[in-house]
PDB file of C-alpha atoms in Angstrom:
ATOM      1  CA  UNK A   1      -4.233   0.724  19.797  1.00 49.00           C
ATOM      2  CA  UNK A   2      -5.527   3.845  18.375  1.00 58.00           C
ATOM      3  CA  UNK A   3      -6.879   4.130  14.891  1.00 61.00           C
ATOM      4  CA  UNK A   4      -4.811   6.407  12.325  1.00 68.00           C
ATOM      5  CA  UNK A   5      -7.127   6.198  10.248  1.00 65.00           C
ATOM      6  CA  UNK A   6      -9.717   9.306  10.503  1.00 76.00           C
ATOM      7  CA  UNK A   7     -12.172   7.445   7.678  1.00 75.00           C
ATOM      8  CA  UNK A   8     -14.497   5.302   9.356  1.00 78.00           C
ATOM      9  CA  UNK A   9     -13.809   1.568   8.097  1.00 74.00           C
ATOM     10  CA  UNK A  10     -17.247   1.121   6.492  1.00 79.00           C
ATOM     11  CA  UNK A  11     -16.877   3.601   3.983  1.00 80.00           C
ATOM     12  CA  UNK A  12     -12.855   3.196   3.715  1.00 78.00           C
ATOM     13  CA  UNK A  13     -12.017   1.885  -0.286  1.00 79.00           C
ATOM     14  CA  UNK A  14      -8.554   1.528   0.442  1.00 73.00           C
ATOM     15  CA  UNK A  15      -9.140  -1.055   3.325  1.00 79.00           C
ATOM     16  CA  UNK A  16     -11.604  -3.115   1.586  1.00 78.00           C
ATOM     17  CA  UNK A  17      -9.367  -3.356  -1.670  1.00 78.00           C
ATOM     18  CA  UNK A  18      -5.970  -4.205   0.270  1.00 77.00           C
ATOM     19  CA  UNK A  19      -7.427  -5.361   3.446  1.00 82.00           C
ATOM     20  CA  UNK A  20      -4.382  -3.020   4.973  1.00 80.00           C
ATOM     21  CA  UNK A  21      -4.150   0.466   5.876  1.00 78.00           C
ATOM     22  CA  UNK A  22      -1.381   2.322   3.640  1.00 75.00           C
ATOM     23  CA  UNK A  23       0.629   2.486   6.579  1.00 80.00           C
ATOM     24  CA  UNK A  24       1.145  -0.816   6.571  1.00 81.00           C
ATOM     25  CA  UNK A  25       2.297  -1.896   3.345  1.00 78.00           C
ATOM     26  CA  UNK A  26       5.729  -3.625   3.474  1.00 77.00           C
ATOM     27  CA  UNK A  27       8.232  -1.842   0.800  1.00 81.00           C
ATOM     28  CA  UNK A  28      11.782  -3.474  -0.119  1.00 83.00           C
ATOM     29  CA  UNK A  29      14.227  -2.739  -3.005  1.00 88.00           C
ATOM     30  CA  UNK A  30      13.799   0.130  -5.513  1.00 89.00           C
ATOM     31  CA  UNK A  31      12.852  -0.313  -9.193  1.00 89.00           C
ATOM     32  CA  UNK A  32      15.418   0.630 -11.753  1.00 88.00           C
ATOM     33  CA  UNK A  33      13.009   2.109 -14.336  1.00 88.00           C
ATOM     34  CA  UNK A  34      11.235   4.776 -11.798  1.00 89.00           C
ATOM     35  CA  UNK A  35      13.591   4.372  -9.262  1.00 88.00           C
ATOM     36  CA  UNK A  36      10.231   4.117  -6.548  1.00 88.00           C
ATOM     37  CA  UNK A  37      10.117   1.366  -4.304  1.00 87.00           C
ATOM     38  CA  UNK A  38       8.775  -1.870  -4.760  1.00 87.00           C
ATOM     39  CA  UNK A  39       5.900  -3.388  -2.496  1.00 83.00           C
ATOM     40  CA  UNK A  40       5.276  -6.728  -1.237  1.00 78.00           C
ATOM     41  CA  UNK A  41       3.471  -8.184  -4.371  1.00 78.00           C
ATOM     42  CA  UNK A  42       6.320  -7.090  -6.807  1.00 82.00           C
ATOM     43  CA  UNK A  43       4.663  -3.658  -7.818  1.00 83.00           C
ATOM     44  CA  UNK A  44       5.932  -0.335  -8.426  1.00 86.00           C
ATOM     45  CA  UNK A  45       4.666   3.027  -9.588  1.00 84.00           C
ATOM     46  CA  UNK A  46       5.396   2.323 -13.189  1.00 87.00           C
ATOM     47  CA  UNK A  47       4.110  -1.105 -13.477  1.00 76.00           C
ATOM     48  CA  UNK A  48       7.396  -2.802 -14.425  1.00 72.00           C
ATOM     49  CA  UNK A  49       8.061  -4.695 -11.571  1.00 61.00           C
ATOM     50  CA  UNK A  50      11.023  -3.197 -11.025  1.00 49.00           C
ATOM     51  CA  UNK A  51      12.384  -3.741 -14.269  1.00 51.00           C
ATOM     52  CA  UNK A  52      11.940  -7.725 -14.498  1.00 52.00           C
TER      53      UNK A  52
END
């Protein structure tokens, strides 16, 4: 597999945070406050969890 990722892993923040490239993140419904989608662990761009 070839790496996407042009940072090299040691120095990558995102990785080490998330242990996931952003690639990879699993989205489902949209929220109904900011209308963004809503990730894997329930969070969305404005923090509301999608309006819960």
């Amino acid at each position: 597999m070839i790496d996407k990722n042009p940072i090299p892993r040691e120095i990558d923040e995102h990785f080490h945070i998330f242990s996931k490239e952003p690639w990879e993140v699993q989205y489902g419904e949209e929220c109904a406050v900011c209308k963004s989608r809503i990730d894997e662990f329930g969070l969305c761009a404005c923090d509301t969890t999608g309006g819960d």
